[in-house]
Short mmCIF file of C-alpha atoms in Angstrom, two decimals:
data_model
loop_
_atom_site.label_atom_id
_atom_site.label_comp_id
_atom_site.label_asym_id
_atom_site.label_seq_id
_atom_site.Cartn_x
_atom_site.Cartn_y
_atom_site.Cartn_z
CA UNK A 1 129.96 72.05 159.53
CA UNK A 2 129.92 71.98 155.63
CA UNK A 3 131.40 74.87 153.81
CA UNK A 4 129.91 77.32 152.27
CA UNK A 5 130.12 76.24 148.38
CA UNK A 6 128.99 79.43 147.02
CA UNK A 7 130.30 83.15 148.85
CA UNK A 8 127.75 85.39 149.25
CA UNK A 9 127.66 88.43 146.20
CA UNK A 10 128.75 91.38 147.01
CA UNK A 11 126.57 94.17 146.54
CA UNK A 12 128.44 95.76 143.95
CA UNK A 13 128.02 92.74 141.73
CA UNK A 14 125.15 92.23 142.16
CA UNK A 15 124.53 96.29 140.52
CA UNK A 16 126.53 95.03 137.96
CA UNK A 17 124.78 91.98 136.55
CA UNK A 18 121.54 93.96 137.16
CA UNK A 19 123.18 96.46 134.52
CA UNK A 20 124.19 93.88 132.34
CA UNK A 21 120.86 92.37 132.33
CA UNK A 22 119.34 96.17 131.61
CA UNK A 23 121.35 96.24 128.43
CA UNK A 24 120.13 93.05 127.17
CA UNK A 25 116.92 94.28 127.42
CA UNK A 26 117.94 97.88 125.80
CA UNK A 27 120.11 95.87 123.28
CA UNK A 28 117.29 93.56 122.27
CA UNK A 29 114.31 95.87 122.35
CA UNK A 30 116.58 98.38 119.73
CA UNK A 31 117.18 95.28 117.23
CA UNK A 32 112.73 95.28 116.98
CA UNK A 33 112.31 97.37 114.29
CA UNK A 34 109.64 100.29 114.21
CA UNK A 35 106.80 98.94 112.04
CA UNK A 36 104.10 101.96 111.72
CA UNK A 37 102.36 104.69 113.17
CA UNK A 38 98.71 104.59 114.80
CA UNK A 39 97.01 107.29 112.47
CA UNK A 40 93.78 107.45 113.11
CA UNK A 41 91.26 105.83 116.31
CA UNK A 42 88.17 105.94 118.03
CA UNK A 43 87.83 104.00 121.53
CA UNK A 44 90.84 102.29 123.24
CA UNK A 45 93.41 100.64 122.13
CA UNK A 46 96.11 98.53 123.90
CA UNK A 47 99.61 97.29 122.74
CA UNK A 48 101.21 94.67 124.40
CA UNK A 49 104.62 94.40 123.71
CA UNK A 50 106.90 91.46 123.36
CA UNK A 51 108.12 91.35 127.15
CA UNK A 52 104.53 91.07 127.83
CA UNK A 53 104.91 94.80 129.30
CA UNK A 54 101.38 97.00 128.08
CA UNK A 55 100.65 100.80 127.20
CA UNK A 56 97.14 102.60 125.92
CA UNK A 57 98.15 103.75 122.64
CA UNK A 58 96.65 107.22 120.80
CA UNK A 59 97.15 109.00 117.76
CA UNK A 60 100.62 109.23 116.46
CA UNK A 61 101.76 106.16 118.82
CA UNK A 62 104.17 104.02 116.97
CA UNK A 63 104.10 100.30 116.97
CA UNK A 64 107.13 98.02 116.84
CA UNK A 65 108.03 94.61 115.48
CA UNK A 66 106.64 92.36 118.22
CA UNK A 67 103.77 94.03 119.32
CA UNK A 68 100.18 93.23 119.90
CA UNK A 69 97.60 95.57 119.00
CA UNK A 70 94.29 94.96 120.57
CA UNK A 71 91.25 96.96 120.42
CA UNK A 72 88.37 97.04 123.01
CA UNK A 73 84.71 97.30 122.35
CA UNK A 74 83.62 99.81 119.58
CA UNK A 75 87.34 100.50 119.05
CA UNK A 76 88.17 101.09 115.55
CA UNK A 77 91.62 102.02 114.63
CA UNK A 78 94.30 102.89 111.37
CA UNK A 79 97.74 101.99 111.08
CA UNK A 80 100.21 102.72 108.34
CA UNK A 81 102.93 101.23 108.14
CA UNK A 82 106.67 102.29 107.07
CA UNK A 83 106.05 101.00 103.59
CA UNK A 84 103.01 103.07 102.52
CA UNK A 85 100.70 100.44 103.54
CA UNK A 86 97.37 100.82 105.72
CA UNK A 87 95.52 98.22 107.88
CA UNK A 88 92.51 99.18 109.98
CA UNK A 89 91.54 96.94 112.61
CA UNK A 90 87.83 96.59 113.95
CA UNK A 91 86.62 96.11 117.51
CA UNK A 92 87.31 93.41 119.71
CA UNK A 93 90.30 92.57 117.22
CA UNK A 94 94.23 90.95 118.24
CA UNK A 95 96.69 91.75 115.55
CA UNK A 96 100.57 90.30 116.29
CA UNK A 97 103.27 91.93 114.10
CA UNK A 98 105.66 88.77 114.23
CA UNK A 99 107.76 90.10 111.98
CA UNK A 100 108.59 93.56 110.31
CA UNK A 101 111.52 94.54 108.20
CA UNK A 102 110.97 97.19 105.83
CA UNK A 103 113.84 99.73 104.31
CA UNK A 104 113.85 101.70 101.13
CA UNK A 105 117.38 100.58 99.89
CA UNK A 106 117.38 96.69 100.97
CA UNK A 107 114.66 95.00 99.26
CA UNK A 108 116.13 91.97 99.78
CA UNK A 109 115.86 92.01 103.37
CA UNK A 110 111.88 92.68 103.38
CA UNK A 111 109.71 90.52 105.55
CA UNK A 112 106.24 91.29 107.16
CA UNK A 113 104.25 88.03 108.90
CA UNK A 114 101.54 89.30 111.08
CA UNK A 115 98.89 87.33 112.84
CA UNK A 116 95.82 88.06 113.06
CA UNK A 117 94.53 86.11 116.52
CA UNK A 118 90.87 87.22 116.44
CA UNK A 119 88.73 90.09 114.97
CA UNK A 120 88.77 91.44 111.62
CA UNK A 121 90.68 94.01 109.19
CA UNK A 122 90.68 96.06 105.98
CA UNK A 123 94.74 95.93 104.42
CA UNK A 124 96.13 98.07 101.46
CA UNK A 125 99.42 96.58 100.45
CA UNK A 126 102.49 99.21 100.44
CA UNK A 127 105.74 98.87 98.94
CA UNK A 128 106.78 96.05 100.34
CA UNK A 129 103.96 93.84 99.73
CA UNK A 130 104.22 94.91 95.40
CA UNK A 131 107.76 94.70 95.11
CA UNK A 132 108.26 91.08 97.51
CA UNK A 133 104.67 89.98 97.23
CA UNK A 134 106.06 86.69 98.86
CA UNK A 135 107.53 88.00 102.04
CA UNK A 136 104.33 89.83 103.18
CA UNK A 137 101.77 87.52 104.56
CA UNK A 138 98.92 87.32 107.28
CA UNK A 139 98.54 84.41 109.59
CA UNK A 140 95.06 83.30 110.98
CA UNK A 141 94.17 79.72 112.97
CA UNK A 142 92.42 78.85 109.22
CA UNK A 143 94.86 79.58 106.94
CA UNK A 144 97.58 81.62 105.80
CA UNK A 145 96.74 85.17 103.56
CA UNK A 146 99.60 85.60 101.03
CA UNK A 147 99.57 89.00 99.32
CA UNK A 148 99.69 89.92 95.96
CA UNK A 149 99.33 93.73 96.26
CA UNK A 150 96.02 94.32 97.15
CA UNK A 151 92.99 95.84 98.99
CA UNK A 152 91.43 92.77 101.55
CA UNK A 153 89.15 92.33 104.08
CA UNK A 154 89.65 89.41 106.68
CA UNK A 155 87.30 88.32 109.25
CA UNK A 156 88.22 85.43 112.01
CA UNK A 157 85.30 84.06 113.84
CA UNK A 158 85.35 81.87 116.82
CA UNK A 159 81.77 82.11 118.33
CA UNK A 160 82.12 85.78 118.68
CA UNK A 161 80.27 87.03 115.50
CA UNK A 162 76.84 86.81 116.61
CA UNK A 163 76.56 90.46 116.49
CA UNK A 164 77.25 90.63 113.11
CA UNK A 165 74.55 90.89 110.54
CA UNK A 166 74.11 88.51 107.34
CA UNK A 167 71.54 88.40 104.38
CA UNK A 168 70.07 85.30 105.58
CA UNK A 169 70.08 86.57 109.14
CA UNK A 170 72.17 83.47 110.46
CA UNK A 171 74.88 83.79 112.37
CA UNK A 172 78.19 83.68 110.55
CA UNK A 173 79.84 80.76 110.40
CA UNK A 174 83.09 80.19 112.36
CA UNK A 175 85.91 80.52 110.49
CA UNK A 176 87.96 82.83 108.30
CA UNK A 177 85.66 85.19 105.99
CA UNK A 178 87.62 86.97 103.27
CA UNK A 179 87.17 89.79 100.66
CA UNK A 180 89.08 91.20 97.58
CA UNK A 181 88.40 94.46 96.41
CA UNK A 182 91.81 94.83 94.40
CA UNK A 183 94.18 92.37 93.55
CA UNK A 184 94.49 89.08 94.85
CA UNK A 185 95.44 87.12 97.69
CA UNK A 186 96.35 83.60 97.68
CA UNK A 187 95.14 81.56 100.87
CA UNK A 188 96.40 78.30 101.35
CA UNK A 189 96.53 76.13 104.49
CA UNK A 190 96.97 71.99 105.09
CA UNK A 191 94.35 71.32 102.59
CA UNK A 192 95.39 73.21 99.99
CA UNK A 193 95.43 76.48 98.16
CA UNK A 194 92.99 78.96 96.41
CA UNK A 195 93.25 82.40 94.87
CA UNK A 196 90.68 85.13 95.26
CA UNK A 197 90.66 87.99 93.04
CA UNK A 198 89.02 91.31 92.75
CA UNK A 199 85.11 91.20 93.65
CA UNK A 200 85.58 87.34 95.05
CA UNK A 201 84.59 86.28 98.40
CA UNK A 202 85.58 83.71 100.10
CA UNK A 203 85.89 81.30 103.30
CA UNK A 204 87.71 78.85 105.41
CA UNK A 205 86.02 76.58 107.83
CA UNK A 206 89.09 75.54 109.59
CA UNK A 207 93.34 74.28 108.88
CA UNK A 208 91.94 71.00 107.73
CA UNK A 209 89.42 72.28 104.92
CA UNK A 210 90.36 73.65 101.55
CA UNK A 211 89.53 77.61 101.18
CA UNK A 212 86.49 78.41 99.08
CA UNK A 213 84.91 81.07 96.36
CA UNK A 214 81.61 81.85 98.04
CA UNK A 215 78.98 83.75 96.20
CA UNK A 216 79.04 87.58 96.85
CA UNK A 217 74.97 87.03 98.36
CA UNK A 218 76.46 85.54 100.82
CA UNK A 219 79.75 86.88 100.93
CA UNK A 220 81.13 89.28 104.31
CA UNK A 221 82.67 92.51 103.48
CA UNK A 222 84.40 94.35 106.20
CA UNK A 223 83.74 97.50 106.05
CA UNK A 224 84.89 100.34 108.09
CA UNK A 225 83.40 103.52 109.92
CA UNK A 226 83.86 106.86 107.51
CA UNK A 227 86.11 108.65 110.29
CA UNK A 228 88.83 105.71 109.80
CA UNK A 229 88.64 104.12 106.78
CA UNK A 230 88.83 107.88 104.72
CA UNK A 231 91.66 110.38 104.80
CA UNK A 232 90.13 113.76 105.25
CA UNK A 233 92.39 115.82 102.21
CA UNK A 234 91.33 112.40 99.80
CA UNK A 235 93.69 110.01 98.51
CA UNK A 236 92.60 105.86 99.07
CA UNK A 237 90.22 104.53 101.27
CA UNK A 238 90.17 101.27 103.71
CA UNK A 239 86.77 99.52 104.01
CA UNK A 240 84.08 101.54 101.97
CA UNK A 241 81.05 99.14 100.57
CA UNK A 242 80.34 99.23 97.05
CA UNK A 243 77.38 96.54 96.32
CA UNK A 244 74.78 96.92 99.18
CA UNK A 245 73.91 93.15 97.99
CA UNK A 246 77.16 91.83 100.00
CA UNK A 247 76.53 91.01 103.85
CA UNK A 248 78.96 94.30 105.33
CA UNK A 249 80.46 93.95 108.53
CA UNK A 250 81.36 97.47 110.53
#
């Protein structure tokens, strides 16, 4: 009869590694840093967090560093984030905040890379994104959105947009559609790079073709609802159309 090579646990060690393990969890959940607050929303909104672990968020729900914020059908929603900045995200929209580290005294430490994985959004740069323009960015499957301190609009489509209106009445294209309203952005991927400035429109078929100026007739503005895209006592706004000519997307 062979020996046993390995004695059984005891019961008290096994409490104890399930303690240890606990406080890995505790000790690497406290290193994610708190990234913003949900300030304003209308439908249902889910955030998944990095363990994979989800909770319905609400009004005054913060977000963390690792999270993914989705929003259901005809959920519209408002974040700001610790910096000052604002992003509102529109239905049927994934938005991964890879990365977020934002403190008034360390600029040299400031880093936001989020992803967004499908959808569309409205962003108003905070502090972070004027005083580090090059460590606040926005991933998509197209390209990559660096910030310059500016009001955007992004929208990814990946035969989901057939909803959405146009001046022609087609279908929008899949692919990244983009919008300045202040600013600039620089959006660059394998095939190369291209700035957009205030009032510019662009596009971005896919990683392997170069992003282009598109005229604002056929240009997509993301626009957002009134109840979340304005603060009630004034102060900036996320998403409000300004030239009925441009194709708006709500």
């Amino acid at each position: 009869m062979k020996a046993n090579r390995h004695p059984p646990v005891s019961r008290s060690s096994a409490i104890n590694w399930m303690i240890f393990l606990a406080g890995l969890l505790m000790a690497s959940s406290a290193l994610a840093q708190t990234a913003g607050t949900v300030t304003h929303l209308s439908g249902i909104l889910v955030d998944v967090k990095a363990d994979g672990t989800s909770k319905l968020l609400s009004v005054g729900s913060i977000v963390d560093e690792g999270d993914t914020i989705e929003t259901r059908k005809d959920t519209y929603t408002r974040i700001k984030f610790n910096d000052g900045g604002e992003l509102v995200l529109r239905p049927d929209s994934q938005l991964t905040i890879n990365s977020y580290h934002f403190k008034p005294d360390e600029p040299a430490k400031d880093n936001m890379l989020l992803s967004l994985i499908k959808g569309g959004l409205r962003s108003v740069t905070g502090l972070l994104g004027k005083r580090n323009p090059k460590k606040e960015k926005v991933d998509t499957v197209t390209a990559t959105v660096g910030i310059r301190g500016t009001h955007f609009g992004l929208l990814m489509c990946q035969n989901d947009c057939g909803d959405i209106p146009t001046v022609s009445g087609r279908v929008p294209a899949n692919g990244l559609h983009l919008d300045v309203a202040a600013g600039a952005i620089l959006v660059s991927n394998r095939a190369g790079q291209q700035i957009f400035t205030a009032g510019q429109f662009g596009f971005v078929a896919n990683a392997a073709t170069l992003p282009i100026i598109v005229p604002p007739s056929q240009g997509i503005q993301v626009t957002m609802p009134p109840s979340i895209s304005q603060n009630n006592a004034g102060g900036r706004s996320l998403g409000k159309g300004k030239d009925n000519s441009n194709c708006v997307v709500q």
